[in-house]
Amino acid sequence: MSKQVKGGHELSMASEDYLESIYRITIDKAEEADGIRSVDVAEQLGVSKASVNKALSTLKEAGMVEQTRYGRVKLTEEGRVYAARVWRTHRTLRSFLEDDLGVTPEVADEEACLMEHYLSDDTVSRWCDYLEKQGFKIR
């Protein structure tokens, strides 16, 4: 499954996972204005640096990230918006599975990651908005 983005490019599930990881690391390391290291992405996802480099090429081509000549990675505005949506979806689904359905944290995280790729943006937006209106706390 892949989703169409600006410029006719499509992001696969894996590309969305890399984008989400870059976003999460960027939030955690907000003081690093010059971008994050690709090795941090590799460590967070448990993949090789070569895999990250391949994913970064795809994300650069799609206009989601930029890479400095020193190898630091930054999200473009489009990449930041896309990644923030994916991360919100992940957190909402994970919290719902854990808090409302009693799913274990590990399973909830894994299944939220799977679900975030298969639900349409419209469905996710409606679900998240509904839960928030019900007073649901996203962690």
C-alpha positions as CSV (number, residue, x, y, z in Angstrom):
1,M,0.0,0.0,0.0
2,S,1.3,3.5,-0.8
3,K,-0.1,7.0,-0.6
4,Q,0.1,9.6,-3.3
5,V,2.0,12.8,-2.4
6,K,2.7,16.0,-4.2
7,G,4.6,15.6,-7.5
8,G,3.1,12.3,-8.3
9,H,5.3,10.4,-5.9
10,E,4.0,7.7,-3.6
11,L,5.1,6.9,-0.1
12,S,5.2,3.2,0.9
13,M,4.5,2.0,4.4
14,A,8.3,1.8,4.9
15,S,8.8,5.3,3.7
16,E,6.1,6.5,6.1
17,D,7.8,4.7,8.9
18,Y,11.1,6.4,8.1
19,L,9.4,9.8,7.9
20,E,7.7,9.2,11.2
21,S,11.0,8.3,12.8
22,I,12.7,11.4,11.4
23,Y,9.9,13.5,12.8
24,R,10.0,11.8,16.3
25,I,13.8,12.3,16.5
26,T,13.5,15.9,15.3
27,I,11.0,16.6,18.1
28,D,13.3,14.9,20.7
29,K,16.4,16.7,19.5
30,A,14.8,20.1,18.9
31,E,18.0,21.9,19.8
32,E,19.7,20.4,16.7
33,A,18.6,23.1,14.2
34,D,20.9,21.8,11.5
35,G,19.0,18.5,11.3
36,I,19.4,15.0,12.7
37,R,21.8,12.2,12.0
38,S,20.7,9.3,9.8
39,V,22.4,6.9,12.3
40,D,19.8,8.0,14.9
41,V,17.1,6.9,12.5
42,A,18.9,3.6,12.0
43,E,19.1,3.0,15.7
44,Q,15.5,3.9,16.4
45,L,14.1,1.6,13.7
46,G,16.7,-1.2,14.2
47,V,17.9,-1.1,10.5
48,S,21.2,-0.6,8.8
49,K,22.5,2.9,7.8
50,A,22.4,1.7,4.2
51,S,18.7,1.1,4.5
52,V,18.2,4.6,5.9
53,N,20.3,6.1,3.1
54,K,18.1,4.3,0.5
55,A,14.9,5.5,2.3
56,L,16.3,9.1,2.4
57,S,16.8,9.0,-1.3
58,T,13.2,8.1,-1.8
59,L,12.0,10.8,0.7
60,K,14.2,13.4,-0.9
61,E,12.8,12.6,-4.3
62,A,9.3,12.9,-2.9
63,G,10.2,16.4,-1.4
64,M,9.8,15.2,2.2
65,V,13.3,15.7,3.4
66,E,16.5,17.6,2.7
67,Q,20.0,16.6,3.5
68,T,22.8,18.9,4.2
69,R,26.3,18.4,2.7
70,Y,27.3,17.2,6.1
71,G,24.7,14.5,6.0
72,R,22.2,16.0,8.5
73,V,18.5,15.3,7.6
74,K,15.7,17.9,7.9
75,L,12.1,17.6,7.1
76,T,10.7,20.0,4.5
77,E,7.5,21.8,5.4
78,E,5.5,19.2,3.4
79,G,7.4,16.4,5.1
80,R,6.8,17.8,8.6
81,V,3.1,18.1,8.0
82,Y,2.9,14.6,6.6
83,A,5.0,13.1,9.4
84,A,3.0,14.9,12.1
85,R,-0.2,13.4,10.7
86,V,1.3,9.9,10.7
87,W,2.6,10.3,14.3
88,R,-0.7,11.7,15.5
89,T,-2.5,8.7,13.9
90,H,0.0,6.3,15.5
91,R,-0.3,7.8,19.0
92,T,-4.1,7.9,18.8
93,L,-4.5,4.3,17.6
94,R,-1.9,3.1,20.2
95,S,-3.6,5.0,23.0
96,F,-7.1,3.7,22.0
97,L,-5.9,0.1,21.8
98,E,-4.2,0.3,25.2
99,D,-6.6,2.4,27.2
100,D,-10.0,1.5,25.8
101,L,-9.4,-2.1,24.6
102,G,-6.8,-3.2,27.1
103,V,-4.3,-4.3,24.5
104,T,-0.7,-4.7,25.9
105,P,1.6,-1.8,25.1
106,E,3.8,-3.8,22.8
107,V,1.0,-5.2,20.8
108,A,-0.8,-1.9,20.7
109,D,2.3,-0.1,19.4
110,E,2.9,-2.8,16.7
111,E,-0.7,-2.9,15.6
112,A,-1.1,0.9,15.6
113,C,1.9,1.0,13.2
114,L,0.1,-1.4,10.9
115,M,-3.2,0.3,11.1
116,E,-1.9,3.8,10.5
117,H,-0.9,2.8,6.9
118,Y,-4.2,1.2,5.9
119,L,-6.8,3.7,7.1
120,S,-7.6,6.6,4.8
121,D,-6.6,10.1,5.9
122,D,-10.3,11.0,6.1
123,T,-11.2,8.1,8.4
124,V,-8.2,8.7,10.6
125,S,-9.0,12.4,10.9
126,R,-12.7,11.7,11.8
127,W,-11.7,9.0,14.3
128,C,-9.1,11.2,16.0
129,D,-11.5,14.2,16.1
130,Y,-14.2,12.0,17.5
131,L,-12.0,10.6,20.3
132,E,-10.7,14.1,21.2
133,K,-14.3,15.4,21.4
134,Q,-15.0,12.5,23.8
135,G,-12.2,13.7,26.1
136,F,-9.8,11.0,25.0
137,K,-6.2,11.7,25.9
138,I,-3.6,11.0,23.2
139,R,-0.3,10.0,24.7
